[in-house]
PDB file of C-alpha atoms in Angstrom:
ATOM      1  CA  MET A  14      94.737  91.036  14.815  1.00 57.00           C
ATOM      2  CA  ILE A  15      96.355  91.663  11.425  1.00 53.00           C
ATOM      3  CA  SER A  16      97.328  88.664   9.302  1.00 57.00           C
ATOM      4  CA  PRO A  17      99.764  88.823   6.341  1.00 54.00           C
ATOM      5  CA  LYS A  18      96.918  87.542   4.094  1.00 53.00           C
ATOM      6  CA  SER A  19      94.637  90.435   5.035  1.00 56.00           C
ATOM      7  CA  VAL A  20      97.508  92.874   4.519  1.00 48.00           C
ATOM      8  CA  LEU A  21      98.126  91.546   0.998  1.00 49.00           C
ATOM      9  CA  ILE A  22      94.417  91.839   0.170  1.00 51.00           C
ATOM     10  CA  SER A  23      94.462  95.440   1.434  1.00 54.00           C
ATOM     11  CA  LEU A  24      97.560  96.243  -0.629  1.00 50.00           C
ATOM     12  CA  ILE A  25      95.969  94.833  -3.779  1.00 49.00           C
ATOM     13  CA  SER A  26      92.858  96.927  -3.122  1.00 53.00           C
ATOM     14  CA  VAL A  27      94.932 100.085  -2.687  1.00 46.00           C
ATOM     15  CA  LEU A  28      96.847  99.416  -5.907  1.00 47.00           C
ATOM     16  CA  ALA A  29      93.620  98.780  -7.794  1.00 48.00           C
ATOM     17  CA  LEU A  30      92.216 102.073  -6.494  1.00 47.00           C
ATOM     18  CA  THR A  31      95.397 103.858  -7.534  1.00 44.00           C
ATOM     19  CA  PHE A  32      95.421 102.660 -11.134  1.00 43.00           C
ATOM     20  CA  SER A  33      91.671 103.063 -11.613  1.00 45.00           C
ATOM     21  CA  THR A  34      91.431 106.648 -10.316  1.00 42.00           C
ATOM     22  CA  ILE A  35      94.802 108.347 -10.791  1.00 42.00           C
ATOM     23  CA  ALA A  36      93.792 109.571 -14.227  1.00 41.00           C
ATOM     24  CA  LEU A  37      90.816 111.408 -12.700  1.00 41.00           C
ATOM     25  CA  ALA A  38      92.941 113.765 -10.604  1.00 42.00           C
ATOM     26  CA  ASP A  39      92.524 117.078 -12.453  1.00 44.00           C
ATOM     27  CA  GLU A  40      92.407 119.400  -9.436  1.00 48.00           C
ATOM     28  CA  PRO A  41      95.379 120.616  -7.380  1.00 52.00           C
ATOM     29  CA  GLN A  42      96.039 118.802  -4.134  1.00 61.00           C
ATOM     30  CA  THR A  43      95.086 120.753  -1.016  1.00 62.00           C
ATOM     31  CA  HIS A  44      96.258 120.312   2.563  1.00 73.00           C
ATOM     32  CA  GLN A  45      93.826 122.061   4.886  1.00 78.00           C
ATOM     33  CA  GLY A  46      91.013 121.293   7.280  1.00 89.00           C
ATOM     34  CA  PHE A  47      90.405 117.697   8.384  1.00 93.00           C
ATOM     35  CA  GLN A  48      92.939 114.868   7.857  1.00 96.00           C
ATOM     36  CA  PHE A  49      92.398 111.107   7.869  1.00 97.00           C
ATOM     37  CA  ARG A  50      94.866 108.420   6.756  1.00 97.00           C
ATOM     38  CA  ALA A  51      94.761 104.599   6.737  1.00 98.00           C
ATOM     39  CA  THR A  52      97.966 102.693   5.974  1.00 97.00           C
ATOM     40  CA  PRO A  53      98.152  98.896   5.574  1.00 97.00           C
ATOM     41  CA  GLY A  54     101.529  97.372   4.792  1.00 97.00           C
ATOM     42  CA  LEU A  55     104.376  95.058   5.700  1.00 97.00           C
ATOM     43  CA  GLY A  56     107.093  95.504   8.273  1.00 96.00           C
ATOM     44  CA  ASP A  57     109.840  93.830  10.249  1.00 94.00           C
ATOM     45  CA  MET A  58     110.279  93.625  14.008  1.00 91.00           C
ATOM     46  CA  SER A  59     113.643  93.304  15.723  1.00 91.00           C
ATOM     47  CA  ASP A  60     113.321  92.937  19.484  1.00 88.00           C
ATOM     48  CA  ALA A  61     116.336  92.929  21.812  1.00 86.00           C
ATOM     49  CA  GLN A  62     115.063  91.162  24.942  1.00 79.00           C
ATOM     50  CA  THR A  63     116.941  91.342  28.257  1.00 81.00           C
ATOM     51  CA  THR A  64     115.949  89.220  31.259  1.00 77.00           C
ATOM     52  CA  LYS A  65     115.468  91.306  34.401  1.00 74.00           C
ATOM     53  CA  ASN A  66     118.047  90.892  37.183  1.00 70.00           C
ATOM     54  CA  SER A  67     120.272  89.017  34.752  1.00 67.00           C
ATOM     55  CA  THR A  68     122.723  89.582  31.906  1.00 60.00           C
ATOM     56  CA  ALA A  69     120.917  87.020  29.717  1.00 59.00           C
ATOM     57  CA  SER A  70     119.572  88.411  26.453  1.00 68.00           C
ATOM     58  CA  ASP A  71     118.226  87.246  23.127  1.00 78.00           C
ATOM     59  CA  HIS A  72     116.716  88.656  19.944  1.00 82.00           C
ATOM     60  CA  ILE A  73     113.248  88.132  18.491  1.00 84.00           C
ATOM     61  CA  ASN A  74     112.787  88.816  14.773  1.00 88.00           C
ATOM     62  CA  GLY A  75     109.980  88.402  12.284  1.00 91.00           C
ATOM     63  CA  LEU A  76     108.066  89.733   9.299  1.00 93.00           C
ATOM     64  CA  SER A  77     104.943  91.600  10.331  1.00 95.00           C
ATOM     65  CA  GLY A  78     101.628  92.745   8.979  1.00 96.00           C
ATOM     66  CA  ALA A  79     101.198  96.401   9.869  1.00 96.00           C
ATOM     67  CA  ALA A  80      98.438  99.004   9.891  1.00 97.00           C
ATOM     68  CA  GLU A  81      98.196 102.589  11.100  1.00 97.00           C
ATOM     69  CA  PHE A  82      95.291 105.034  11.373  1.00 98.00           C
ATOM     70  CA  TYR A  83      95.632 108.811  11.677  1.00 98.00           C
ATOM     71  CA  LEU A  84      92.959 111.375  12.546  1.00 98.00           C
ATOM     72  CA  GLY A  85      93.679 115.075  12.908  1.00 97.00           C
ATOM     73  CA  GLY A  86      93.568 118.480  11.283  1.00 96.00           C
ATOM     74  CA  TYR A  87      95.711 121.257   9.852  1.00 95.00           C
ATOM     75  CA  ILE A  88      96.729 123.947  12.327  1.00 95.00           C
ATOM     76  CA  LEU A  89      98.904 125.718   9.724  1.00 93.00           C
ATOM     77  CA  PRO A  90      99.120 125.415   5.934  1.00 89.00           C
ATOM     78  CA  ARG A  91     100.563 121.936   5.220  1.00 92.00           C
ATOM     79  CA  LEU A  92     101.080 121.100   8.963  1.00 96.00           C
ATOM     80  CA  ALA A  93      98.638 118.654  10.553  1.00 97.00           C
ATOM     81  CA  LEU A  94      98.470 117.484  14.176  1.00 98.00           C
ATOM     82  CA  GLY A  95      96.334 114.690  15.561  1.00 98.00           C
ATOM     83  CA  GLY A  96      96.217 111.227  17.076  1.00 98.00           C
ATOM     84  CA  MET A  97      97.266 107.866  15.669  1.00 98.00           C
ATOM     85  CA  LEU A  98      96.754 104.173  16.376  1.00 97.00           C
ATOM     86  CA  SER A  99      99.096 101.462  15.073  1.00 96.00           C
ATOM     87  CA  GLU A 100      99.435  97.689  15.215  1.00 95.00           C
ATOM     88  CA  GLN A 101     102.004  95.164  14.045  1.00 95.00           C
ATOM     89  CA  TYR A 102     101.279  91.420  14.096  1.00 94.00           C
ATOM     90  CA  ILE A 103     104.283  89.081  13.974  1.00 92.00           C
ATOM     91  CA  PRO A 104     103.415  85.378  13.444  1.00 90.00           C
ATOM     92  CA  SER A 105     105.897  82.640  14.429  1.00 84.00           C
ATOM     93  CA  PRO A 106     108.906  84.895  15.063  1.00 86.00           C
ATOM     94  CA  SER A 107     112.417  83.506  15.286  1.00 84.00           C
ATOM     95  CA  VAL A 108     114.412  83.695  18.517  1.00 79.00           C
ATOM     96  CA  SER A 109     118.197  83.867  18.542  1.00 77.00           C
ATOM     97  CA  SER A 110     120.689  83.679  21.382  1.00 70.00           C
ATOM     98  CA  GLY A 111     124.362  83.835  20.564  1.00 65.00           C
ATOM     99  CA  ASN A 112     124.884  81.903  17.317  1.00 65.00           C
ATOM    100  CA  VAL A 113     121.737  79.796  17.706  1.00 62.00           C
ATOM    101  CA  SER A 114     118.468  80.808  16.017  1.00 64.00           C
ATOM    102  CA  VAL A 115     115.210  78.855  16.150  1.00 69.00           C
ATOM    103  CA  SER A 116     111.680  79.455  14.874  1.00 70.00           C
ATOM    104  CA  VAL A 117     108.925  79.334  17.479  1.00 70.00           C
ATOM    105  CA  PRO A 118     105.768  77.720  16.032  1.00 74.00           C
ATOM    106  CA  ASN A 119     102.311  78.483  17.421  1.00 78.00           C
ATOM    107  CA  SER A 120     103.503  81.817  18.734  1.00 84.00           C
ATOM    108  CA  HIS A 121     102.975  85.439  17.835  1.00 87.00           C
ATOM    109  CA  ALA A 122     103.519  88.980  19.038  1.00 89.00           C
ATOM    110  CA  ASN A 123     101.305  92.051  18.776  1.00 92.00           C
ATOM    111  CA  LEU A 124     102.819  95.514  19.073  1.00 94.00           C
ATOM    112  CA  PHE A 125     100.385  98.420  19.567  1.00 96.00           C
ATOM    113  CA  GLY A 126     101.005 102.152  19.593  1.00 96.00           C
ATOM    114  CA  LEU A 127      98.808 105.102  20.521  1.00 97.00           C
ATOM    115  CA  GLY A 128      99.682 108.784  20.635  1.00 98.00           C
ATOM    116  CA  PRO A 129      99.931 112.142  18.879  1.00 98.00           C
ATOM    117  CA  TYR A 130     101.494 112.780  15.469  1.00 98.00           C
ATOM    118  CA  ALA A 131     102.712 115.696  13.366  1.00 98.00           C
ATOM    119  CA  ASP A 132     102.581 115.538   9.562  1.00 97.00           C
ATOM    120  CA  TYR A 133     104.167 118.208   7.340  1.00 97.00           C
ATOM    121  CA  TYR A 134     103.854 118.554   3.563  1.00 95.00           C
ATOM    122  CA  VAL A 135     107.085 120.040   2.286  1.00 95.00           C
ATOM    123  CA  LEU A 136     105.839 121.939  -0.792  1.00 90.00           C
ATOM    124  CA  PRO A 137     102.438 123.482  -1.577  1.00 87.00           C
ATOM    125  CA  GLY A 138     100.414 121.367  -4.003  1.00 83.00           C
ATOM    126  CA  TYR A 139     102.772 118.369  -3.859  1.00 89.00           C
ATOM    127  CA  GLY A 140     102.587 115.080  -1.974  1.00 93.00           C
ATOM    128  CA  LEU A 141     106.002 114.825  -0.291  1.00 96.00           C
ATOM    129  CA  HIS A 142     105.556 114.794   3.482  1.00 97.00           C
ATOM    130  CA  VAL A 143     107.485 113.969   6.645  1.00 98.00           C
ATOM    131  CA  MET A 144     106.017 112.959   9.968  1.00 97.00           C
ATOM    132  CA  ALA A 145     106.825 112.190  13.605  1.00 98.00           C
ATOM    133  CA  THR A 146     104.989 110.218  16.307  1.00 98.00           C
ATOM    134  CA  VAL A 147     105.381 109.690  20.039  1.00 98.00           C
ATOM    135  CA  GLY A 148     103.244 107.896  22.567  1.00 96.00           C
ATOM    136  CA  TYR A 149     102.241 104.822  24.534  1.00 97.00           C
ATOM    137  CA  ALA A 150     103.309 101.317  23.422  1.00 96.00           C
ATOM    138  CA  ASN A 151     101.945  97.915  24.368  1.00 95.00           C
ATOM    139  CA  ILE A 152     103.201  94.439  23.449  1.00 92.00           C
ATOM    140  CA  LEU A 153     101.507  91.056  23.793  1.00 90.00           C
ATOM    141  CA  VAL A 154     103.669  87.957  23.359  1.00 84.00           C
ATOM    142  CA  LEU A 155     102.084  84.504  23.131  1.00 83.00           C
ATOM    143  CA  ALA A 156     104.333  81.421  23.207  1.00 76.00           C
ATOM    144  CA  ALA A 157     103.860  77.860  24.501  1.00 68.00           C
ATOM    145  CA  LYS A 158     100.247  78.728  25.379  1.00 71.00           C
ATOM    146  CA  GLN A 159     101.484  81.391  27.785  1.00 76.00           C
ATOM    147  CA  SER A 160     101.114  85.120  27.276  1.00 81.00           C
ATOM    148  CA  GLN A 161     103.068  88.111  28.516  1.00 83.00           C
ATOM    149  CA  LEU A 162     101.933  91.724  28.411  1.00 90.00           C
ATOM    150  CA  GLY A 163     104.226  94.731  28.502  1.00 91.00           C
ATOM    151  CA  ASN A 164     103.889  98.504  28.411  1.00 94.00           C
ATOM    152  CA  GLY A 165     106.172 101.403  27.589  1.00 96.00           C
ATOM    153  CA  TRP A 166     106.701 104.228  25.133  1.00 96.00           C
ATOM    154  CA  ASP A 167     107.563 104.611  21.483  1.00 96.00           C
ATOM    155  CA  LEU A 168     108.988 107.120  19.010  1.00 97.00           C
ATOM    156  CA  GLY A 169     108.509 107.102  15.260  1.00 97.00           C
ATOM    157  CA  ALA A 170     109.414 108.943  12.079  1.00 98.00           C
ATOM    158  CA  GLY A 171     108.280 108.640   8.502  1.00 98.00           C
ATOM    159  CA  VAL A 172     108.554 110.008   4.989  1.00 98.00           C
ATOM    160  CA  GLY A 173     106.053 109.474   2.214  1.00 97.00           C
ATOM    161  CA  TYR A 174     104.519 110.712  -0.997  1.00 97.00           C
ATOM    162  CA  ASP A 175     100.841 111.088  -1.896  1.00 96.00           C
ATOM    163  CA  TRP A 176      99.296 111.160  -5.365  1.00 95.00           C
ATOM    164  CA  SER A 177      96.046 113.064  -5.633  1.00 92.00           C
ATOM    165  CA  VAL A 178      93.010 111.215  -7.040  1.00 92.00           C
ATOM    166  CA  SER A 179      90.569 114.068  -6.325  1.00 89.00           C
ATOM    167  CA  ARG A 180      90.581 117.439  -4.611  1.00 85.00           C
ATOM    168  CA  ASP A 181      90.455 115.807  -1.150  1.00 88.00           C
ATOM    169  CA  TRP A 182      91.521 112.157  -1.584  1.00 92.00           C
ATOM    170  CA  SER A 183      94.971 110.755  -2.298  1.00 94.00           C
ATOM    171  CA  VAL A 184      96.826 107.458  -2.329  1.00 96.00           C
ATOM    172  CA  GLY A 185     100.495 107.008  -1.631  1.00 97.00           C
ATOM    173  CA  VAL A 186     103.389 105.186  -0.058  1.00 98.00           C
ATOM    174  CA  LEU A 187     104.823 105.745   3.418  1.00 98.00           C
ATOM    175  CA  GLY A 188     108.071 104.513   4.934  1.00 97.00           C
ATOM    176  CA  ARG A 189     108.037 104.347   8.738  1.00 97.00           C
ATOM    177  CA  LEU A 190     110.619 103.588  11.416  1.00 97.00           C
ATOM    178  CA  GLY A 191     109.606 103.058  15.020  1.00 96.00           C
ATOM    179  CA  TYR A 192     111.429 102.438  18.278  1.00 97.00           C
ATOM    180  CA  SER A 193     109.665 101.083  21.372  1.00 96.00           C
ATOM    181  CA  ASN A 194     110.976 100.558  24.897  1.00 94.00           C
ATOM    182  CA  LEU A 195     108.803  98.190  26.931  1.00 93.00           C
ATOM    183  CA  SER A 196     108.799  96.443  30.288  1.00 90.00           C
ATOM    184  CA  LEU A 197     107.348  92.951  30.820  1.00 86.00           C
ATOM    185  CA  LYS A 198     107.130  90.945  34.032  1.00 81.00           C
ATOM    186  CA  SER A 199     110.399  89.100  33.423  1.00 77.00           C
ATOM    187  CA  SER A 200     112.184  91.160  30.762  1.00 80.00           C
ATOM    188  CA  THR A 201     112.699  94.513  29.094  1.00 87.00           C
ATOM    189  CA  GLU A 202     112.248  94.930  25.342  1.00 87.00           C
ATOM    190  CA  SER A 203     113.890  97.331  22.882  1.00 92.00           C
ATOM    191  CA  VAL A 204     111.984  97.042  19.617  1.00 93.00           C
ATOM    192  CA  VAL A 205     112.963  98.497  16.228  1.00 95.00           C
ATOM    193  CA  SER A 206     110.165  98.225  13.680  1.00 94.00           C
ATOM    194  CA  PRO A 207     110.584  99.528  10.110  1.00 96.00           C
ATOM    195  CA  ALA A 208     107.592  99.266   7.769  1.00 97.00           C
ATOM    196  CA  LEU A 209     106.618 100.026   4.170  1.00 97.00           C
ATOM    197  CA  LEU A 210     102.995 101.128   3.999  1.00 98.00           C
ATOM    198  CA  PHE A 211     100.466 102.078   1.321  1.00 97.00           C
ATOM    199  CA  SER A 212      98.217 104.941   2.292  1.00 97.00           C
ATOM    200  CA  VAL A 213      94.756 106.271   1.571  1.00 97.00           C
ATOM    201  CA  SER A 214      94.342 109.852   2.820  1.00 95.00           C
ATOM    202  CA  TYR A 215      91.685 112.496   3.072  1.00 93.00           C
ATOM    203  CA  ASN A 216      92.997 116.058   3.342  1.00 82.00           C
TER     204      ASN A 216
END
């Protein structure tokens, strides 16, 4: 479970690493071999919820702590393929129906993703990259001491930039946008989840 406090601590650590080591990067950045990336950050979840066998619908929104982990390798110069795992934790989201919006205390949602990714660095020796993900999605919603579990699929895209701190290590920023379609026992969920992430990568 990812809390906003732990995300902020991770972001501060990444920034400290950036400013303490960026001056040491005197070798060109390479993109070959093994790839690993960890990305803590903040996001937002917008969930359009539709009750099954009914026209009733509402929206669930909230700020989230987010983290993603990528593990793969380069199959071509600057093109990496691999697998990724993601999580977003949304504490006390707000629920709106029509013109009425209320906050739901003592509740939270966890959105998980698992699947393959493709990551492409646009120019040799530079950190601009674009990426795409697809895979399995899972959501856990806890409210009023009751939990619901749903499964489905998700799609994602991202664009980021890495700054080299050594021949193999880099830090950077990554903007991500995800879409998940999930089915729960009593509802279907269409989730849009943008996020701004800081990254630590090994290439």
